[in-house]
Coordinates of C-alpha atoms and ligand atoms in Angstrom, one line a residue:
M1 CA 22.8 -9.5 2.8
E2 CA 25.7 -10.7 0.8
S3 CA 28.6 -9.1 2.9
D4 CA 31.0 -11.9 3.3
K5 CA 33.6 -10.0 1.4
V6 CA 36.7 -9.1 3.9
E7 CA 37.3 -5.4 4.0
A8 CA 40.9 -5.1 2.9
G9 CA 42.8 -2.4 5.1
A10 CA 40.7 -2.6 8.5
G11 CA 43.0 -3.5 11.4
V12 CA 45.7 -5.3 9.2
S13 CA 49.3 -4.2 8.4
D14 CA 50.7 -3.1 5.2
S15 CA 52.0 -6.5 4.1
E16 CA 48.8 -8.4 5.1
A17 CA 46.8 -5.7 3.1
S18 CA 48.9 -6.1 0.1
A19 CA 48.6 -10.0 0.2
I20 CA 44.8 -9.4 0.8
K21 CA 44.8 -7.5 -2.2
I22 CA 46.8 -9.8 -4.4
K23 CA 44.3 -12.6 -3.2
E24 CA 41.3 -10.6 -4.2
T25 CA 42.8 -9.7 -7.8
K26 CA 43.3 -13.5 -8.3
Q27 CA 40.0 -14.3 -7.1
N28 CA 38.4 -11.6 -9.4
S29 CA 40.3 -13.1 -12.3
I30 CA 39.3 -16.6 -11.3
A31 CA 35.6 -15.5 -11.3
D32 CA 35.9 -13.7 -14.5
V33 CA 37.4 -16.9 -16.3
T34 CA 34.9 -19.0 -14.9
T35 CA 32.2 -16.8 -15.9
L36 CA 33.6 -16.4 -19.4
D37 CA 33.6 -20.7 -19.5
I38 CA 30.0 -20.6 -18.5
K39 CA 29.2 -18.1 -20.8
S40 CA 30.6 -19.8 -24.0
R41 CA 29.2 -23.2 -22.6
L42 CA 25.9 -21.8 -22.4
S43 CA 26.5 -19.8 -25.6
L44 CA 25.1 -16.5 -23.7
E45 CA 27.0 -14.3 -25.8
T46 CA 25.5 -15.6 -28.9
T47 CA 21.8 -15.1 -28.5
T48 CA 20.1 -12.2 -30.1
E49 CA 17.0 -11.1 -28.0
A50 CA 14.0 -9.2 -29.4
R51 CA 12.3 -7.0 -26.9
S52 CA 8.9 -6.4 -27.2
S53 CA 6.7 -4.2 -24.7
E54 CA 3.2 -5.8 -25.3
P55 CA 3.0 -9.4 -26.5
H56 CA -0.2 -10.8 -26.7
V57 CA -1.2 -14.5 -26.8
N58 CA -2.7 -17.9 -26.7
G59 CA -0.7 -20.9 -25.7
V60 CA -1.0 -24.5 -25.6
A61 CA 1.3 -27.2 -23.9
Q62 CA 1.4 -30.6 -22.4
M63 CA 2.9 -31.9 -18.9
N64 CA 5.2 -30.7 -15.9
G65 CA 5.3 -27.1 -16.6
I66 CA 6.3 -26.6 -13.0
C67 CA 9.7 -27.5 -11.7
D68 CA 8.9 -26.1 -8.1
S69 CA 6.7 -27.9 -5.6
P70 CA 6.6 -25.3 -2.9
Q71 CA 3.6 -26.5 -0.9
R72 CA 5.0 -29.9 -0.7
T73 CA 7.1 -31.5 2.0
A74 CA 9.8 -34.1 0.9
D75 CA 12.5 -36.4 2.2
V76 CA 15.6 -35.4 0.8
A77 CA 18.3 -37.8 0.4
D78 CA 21.8 -37.0 -0.9
L79 CA 22.2 -38.8 -4.0
S80 CA 25.6 -37.8 -5.4
L81 CA 24.6 -39.3 -9.0
Q82 CA 27.1 -37.2 -10.5
S83 CA 29.9 -35.1 -9.6
G84 CA 30.1 -31.7 -11.5
T85 CA 33.0 -29.5 -12.3
M86 CA 33.3 -26.2 -14.0
E87 CA 35.6 -27.7 -16.2
T88 CA 33.1 -30.1 -17.7
S89 CA 32.2 -28.7 -21.0
H90 CA 28.7 -30.3 -22.2
L91 CA 28.9 -27.7 -25.4
N92 CA 32.0 -27.9 -27.5
Q93 CA 32.5 -25.8 -30.4
H94 CA 30.7 -27.9 -32.7
E95 CA 27.6 -28.2 -30.8
Q96 CA 27.8 -24.5 -30.0
V97 CA 27.7 -24.0 -34.0
E98 CA 24.7 -26.4 -34.2
T99 CA 22.9 -24.1 -31.6
L100 CA 23.4 -21.0 -33.5
A101 CA 22.1 -22.8 -36.4
A102 CA 19.2 -24.1 -34.8
E103 CA 18.8 -20.6 -33.1
S104 CA 18.6 -19.1 -36.7
K105 CA 16.7 -21.5 -38.2
D106 CA 13.9 -20.6 -35.5
N107 CA 14.2 -17.1 -36.3
D108 CA 10.3 -16.9 -36.5
I109 CA 10.7 -17.3 -32.8
Q110 CA 11.3 -13.9 -30.5
Y111 CA 12.2 -14.1 -27.0
V112 CA 10.8 -11.3 -24.9
S113 CA 11.2 -10.5 -21.2
Y114 CA 8.3 -9.9 -19.0
T115 CA 7.1 -6.6 -18.9
S116 CA 3.5 -6.3 -18.0
E117 CA 0.7 -8.0 -16.2
L118 CA -1.1 -8.2 -19.4
Q119 CA 1.3 -11.3 -20.2
M120 CA 0.4 -13.1 -16.9
P121 CA -2.9 -14.9 -18.5
D122 CA -0.6 -16.3 -21.5
I123 CA 2.0 -17.6 -19.1
M124 CA -0.6 -19.2 -16.7
K125 CA -2.4 -20.8 -19.7
L126 CA 0.7 -22.2 -21.4
I127 CA 2.3 -23.5 -17.8
Q128 CA -1.2 -25.0 -16.3
K129 CA -1.7 -27.3 -19.5
D130 CA 1.3 -29.2 -18.0
L131 CA -0.3 -29.4 -14.4
S132 CA -2.6 -31.9 -12.9
E133 CA -3.8 -29.3 -10.4
P134 CA -3.2 -25.6 -11.4
Y135 CA -1.3 -23.2 -9.2
S136 CA -3.1 -19.9 -8.2
I137 CA -2.2 -16.6 -9.6
Y138 CA -0.6 -15.7 -6.5
T139 CA 2.0 -18.4 -7.2
Y140 CA 2.8 -16.9 -10.3
R141 CA 2.6 -13.0 -9.0
Y142 CA 5.2 -14.2 -6.1
F143 CA 7.8 -15.1 -8.7
I144 CA 7.2 -12.9 -11.7
H145 CA 6.5 -9.7 -9.6
N146 CA 9.6 -10.3 -7.5
W147 CA 11.8 -11.2 -10.1
P148 CA 10.4 -9.8 -13.5
K149 CA 13.8 -9.6 -15.1
L150 CA 14.0 -13.7 -14.9
C151 CA 10.8 -14.2 -16.7
F152 CA 11.1 -14.8 -20.5
L153 CA 8.5 -15.6 -23.2
A154 CA 9.0 -17.3 -26.4
M155 CA 6.9 -15.6 -29.0
H156 CA 5.4 -16.9 -32.5
G157 CA 4.1 -13.9 -33.5
D158 CA 1.2 -12.8 -31.1
E159 CA 1.2 -16.6 -29.6
C160 CA 3.0 -17.4 -26.6
V161 CA 4.9 -20.7 -27.3
G162 CA 7.2 -20.9 -24.4
A163 CA 7.7 -19.3 -20.9
I164 CA 10.2 -19.4 -18.1
V165 CA 9.8 -18.3 -14.5
C166 CA 12.5 -18.0 -12.0
K167 CA 13.9 -16.5 -8.9
L168 CA 17.3 -15.4 -7.3
D169 CA 17.8 -15.1 -3.9
I170 CA 20.4 -15.6 -1.1
H171 CA 20.7 -19.5 0.2
R172 CA 21.9 -20.1 3.7
K173 CA 23.3 -16.7 3.9
V174 CA 26.1 -17.0 1.6
I175 CA 25.0 -18.5 -2.1
K176 CA 23.5 -16.5 -4.5
R177 CA 21.2 -19.1 -6.0
G178 CA 18.8 -19.0 -9.1
Y179 CA 15.9 -21.1 -8.9
I180 CA 14.1 -22.4 -12.2
A181 CA 10.6 -22.6 -10.8
M182 CA 8.6 -23.0 -14.3
L183 CA 9.4 -24.1 -17.8
A184 CA 7.0 -25.2 -20.6
V185 CA 7.3 -25.2 -24.5
D186 CA 4.0 -25.4 -26.7
V187 CA 3.4 -29.1 -27.4
K188 CA 3.4 -27.9 -31.2
Y189 CA 6.7 -26.3 -30.7
R190 CA 8.9 -28.8 -28.9
K191 CA 12.2 -29.9 -30.0
R192 CA 13.0 -27.1 -31.7
K193 CA 15.4 -25.7 -28.9
I194 CA 13.0 -23.1 -27.5
G195 CA 13.1 -24.7 -24.3
S196 CA 16.9 -24.7 -24.1
N197 CA 17.0 -21.0 -25.2
L198 CA 14.6 -19.8 -22.7
V199 CA 16.8 -21.6 -19.9
R200 CA 19.9 -19.8 -21.3
R201 CA 18.3 -16.4 -21.5
A202 CA 17.4 -17.0 -17.7
I203 CA 20.8 -18.0 -16.7
Q204 CA 22.3 -15.1 -18.5
A205 CA 19.9 -12.8 -16.8
M206 CA 21.3 -14.6 -13.2
V207 CA 24.9 -14.3 -14.3
E208 CA 24.4 -10.8 -14.8
D209 CA 23.0 -10.5 -11.4
D210 CA 26.2 -12.3 -10.0
A211 CA 24.4 -15.7 -9.2
D212 CA 26.5 -18.3 -7.7
E213 CA 24.6 -21.4 -8.8
V214 CA 21.2 -22.3 -10.4
V215 CA 18.9 -25.2 -9.1
L216 CA 15.7 -26.6 -10.1
E217 CA 13.7 -29.8 -9.3
T218 CA 12.1 -32.2 -12.2
E219 CA 10.4 -35.4 -12.2
I220 CA 12.6 -38.2 -12.3
T221 CA 10.9 -39.5 -15.2
N222 CA 11.0 -36.3 -17.2
R223 CA 13.3 -37.2 -20.0
P224 CA 13.2 -34.0 -22.1
A225 CA 13.7 -31.9 -19.2
L226 CA 16.5 -34.0 -17.9
R227 CA 18.2 -34.0 -21.3
L228 CA 17.5 -30.2 -21.7
Y229 CA 19.2 -29.0 -18.4
E230 CA 22.0 -31.8 -18.6
N231 CA 23.0 -30.5 -22.2
L232 CA 23.5 -27.4 -20.5
G233 CA 25.6 -28.4 -17.8
F234 CA 23.3 -29.3 -15.0
V235 CA 24.2 -32.1 -12.6
R236 CA 22.0 -34.6 -10.8
D237 CA 22.4 -33.1 -7.0
K238 CA 19.6 -34.9 -4.9
R239 CA 16.8 -37.2 -5.1
L240 CA 13.6 -35.8 -3.4
F241 CA 11.3 -39.0 -2.7
R242 CA 7.7 -38.6 -3.6
Y243 CA 8.2 -34.7 -4.1
Y244 CA 5.2 -34.4 -6.4
L245 CA 1.8 -34.9 -5.3
N246 CA 1.3 -37.9 -7.7
G247 CA 3.8 -39.7 -5.7
V248 CA 6.9 -39.3 -8.5
D249 CA 10.0 -38.6 -7.1
A250 CA 12.0 -35.4 -8.0
L251 CA 15.6 -34.9 -9.1
R252 CA 17.4 -31.7 -7.8
L253 CA 19.5 -30.4 -10.5
K254 CA 22.4 -27.8 -10.1
L255 CA 24.5 -25.7 -12.2
W256 CA 27.7 -24.1 -10.5
L257 CA 28.4 -20.8 -12.1
R258 CA 31.6 -20.1 -9.8
Ligands
LIG1 C1 10.8 -30.0 -21.2 C2 10.6 -29.0 -22.5 C3 10.5 -27.6 -21.8 C4 11.5 -29.1 -23.4 O1 11.5 -27.9 -24.3 P1 11.9 -28.1 -25.9 O2 11.6 -26.7 -26.6 O3 11.1 -29.4 -26.5 O4 13.5 -28.3 -25.6 P2 14.7 -28.5 -26.4 O5 14.2 -28.5 -28.0 O6 15.6 -27.3 -26.3 O7 15.4 -29.9 -26.4 C5 16.3 -30.2 -25.4 C6 16.8 -31.5 -25.4 O8 15.8 -32.3 -24.9 C7 15.4 -33.5 -25.8 N1 14.0 -33.6 -26.1 C8 12.9 -32.8 -26.0 N2 11.9 -33.4 -26.1 C9 12.3 -34.5 -25.9 C10 11.4 -36.0 -25.7 N3 9.9 -35.9 -25.8 N4 12.1 -37.0 -25.5 C11 13.3 -37.1 -25.3 N5 14.1 -36.0 -25.7 C12 13.5 -34.8 -25.9 C13 15.7 -32.8 -27.2 O9 16.0 -33.7 -28.2 C14 16.8 -31.9 -26.9 O10 18.1 -32.7 -26.6 P3 19.4 -32.8 -27.6 O11 19.7 -31.4 -28.2 O12 20.4 -33.9 -27.2 O13 18.6 -33.7 -28.9 C15 9.1 -29.4 -23.0 O14 9.2 -30.8 -23.2 C16 8.0 -29.2 -22.1 O15 7.5 -27.8 -22.1 N6 7.5 -30.1 -21.3 C17 6.6 -29.8 -20.4 C18 7.1 -29.1 -19.2 C19 8.1 -29.5 -18.6 O16 8.4 -30.7 -18.5 N7 9.0 -28.5 -18.0 C20 10.3 -28.7 -17.2 C21 9.8 -28.8 -16.0 S1 11.2 -28.7 -14.7

């Protein structure tokens, strides 16, 4: 699907071909630098990941685990609340050191990838606590079975205390867009950077899969989520009127990776 790249050499002169080559080399190095910038901003290289094959669990959480609202229609209005550039660094060196310190303080928390349907009940249980009406297992399966590498769990021993569920596909035929569908942290474990760490891991997996951008929706009133995402460099892109069934507006947040 993603074949917008010009094939150098097809029907062009030698000088045109070398010009294209130089341009491509430049573009590649720009992309590399940008990716590096994103990696350092999100502390992507600093995370240590424990992978376990079969976490078993129970989890508890509170409100709004679903960022997505697939069955709802919404009036979309451009808001242009903020302008975002790749150069805007939301995590300076000092903050990155603090992030590392927070992660090592939380070394009782292990971050694992989704590996088995056996984890599904724990993920659902955790996220459903935050919903006024539960999503069916098919909604979870749609995301998790199609993009298992974009689902992560935070484990405290055998207990699932956080989960993130995402997808990554082609948007408008050209943009590889990551989407954070669900995120929840057990109420007893909040404000320990577990949510931020889950989002970082998901973004890292998207970067590895060549994502161009990441988006999500969250209630305009959800201050913890807004703070979490804006700390990581997301900007407010659109306001979606009455997006949620409770009538609350959503904000679409976006992070540009290139
Ligand atoms: C949003 C949520 C995932 C955050 O998880 P978390 O592990 O507590 O988040 P973190 O510890 O990484 O905190 C991230 C930032 O949010 C801030 N924050 C967390 N809870 C907050 C609260 N209740 N009020 C204000 N800020 C809050 C933190 O202080 C931190 O910002 P800081 O670094 O500037 O201090 C969690 O509150 C949750 O599960 N909420 C219900 C589900 C939900 O809303 N999901 C998001 C759907 S898009």
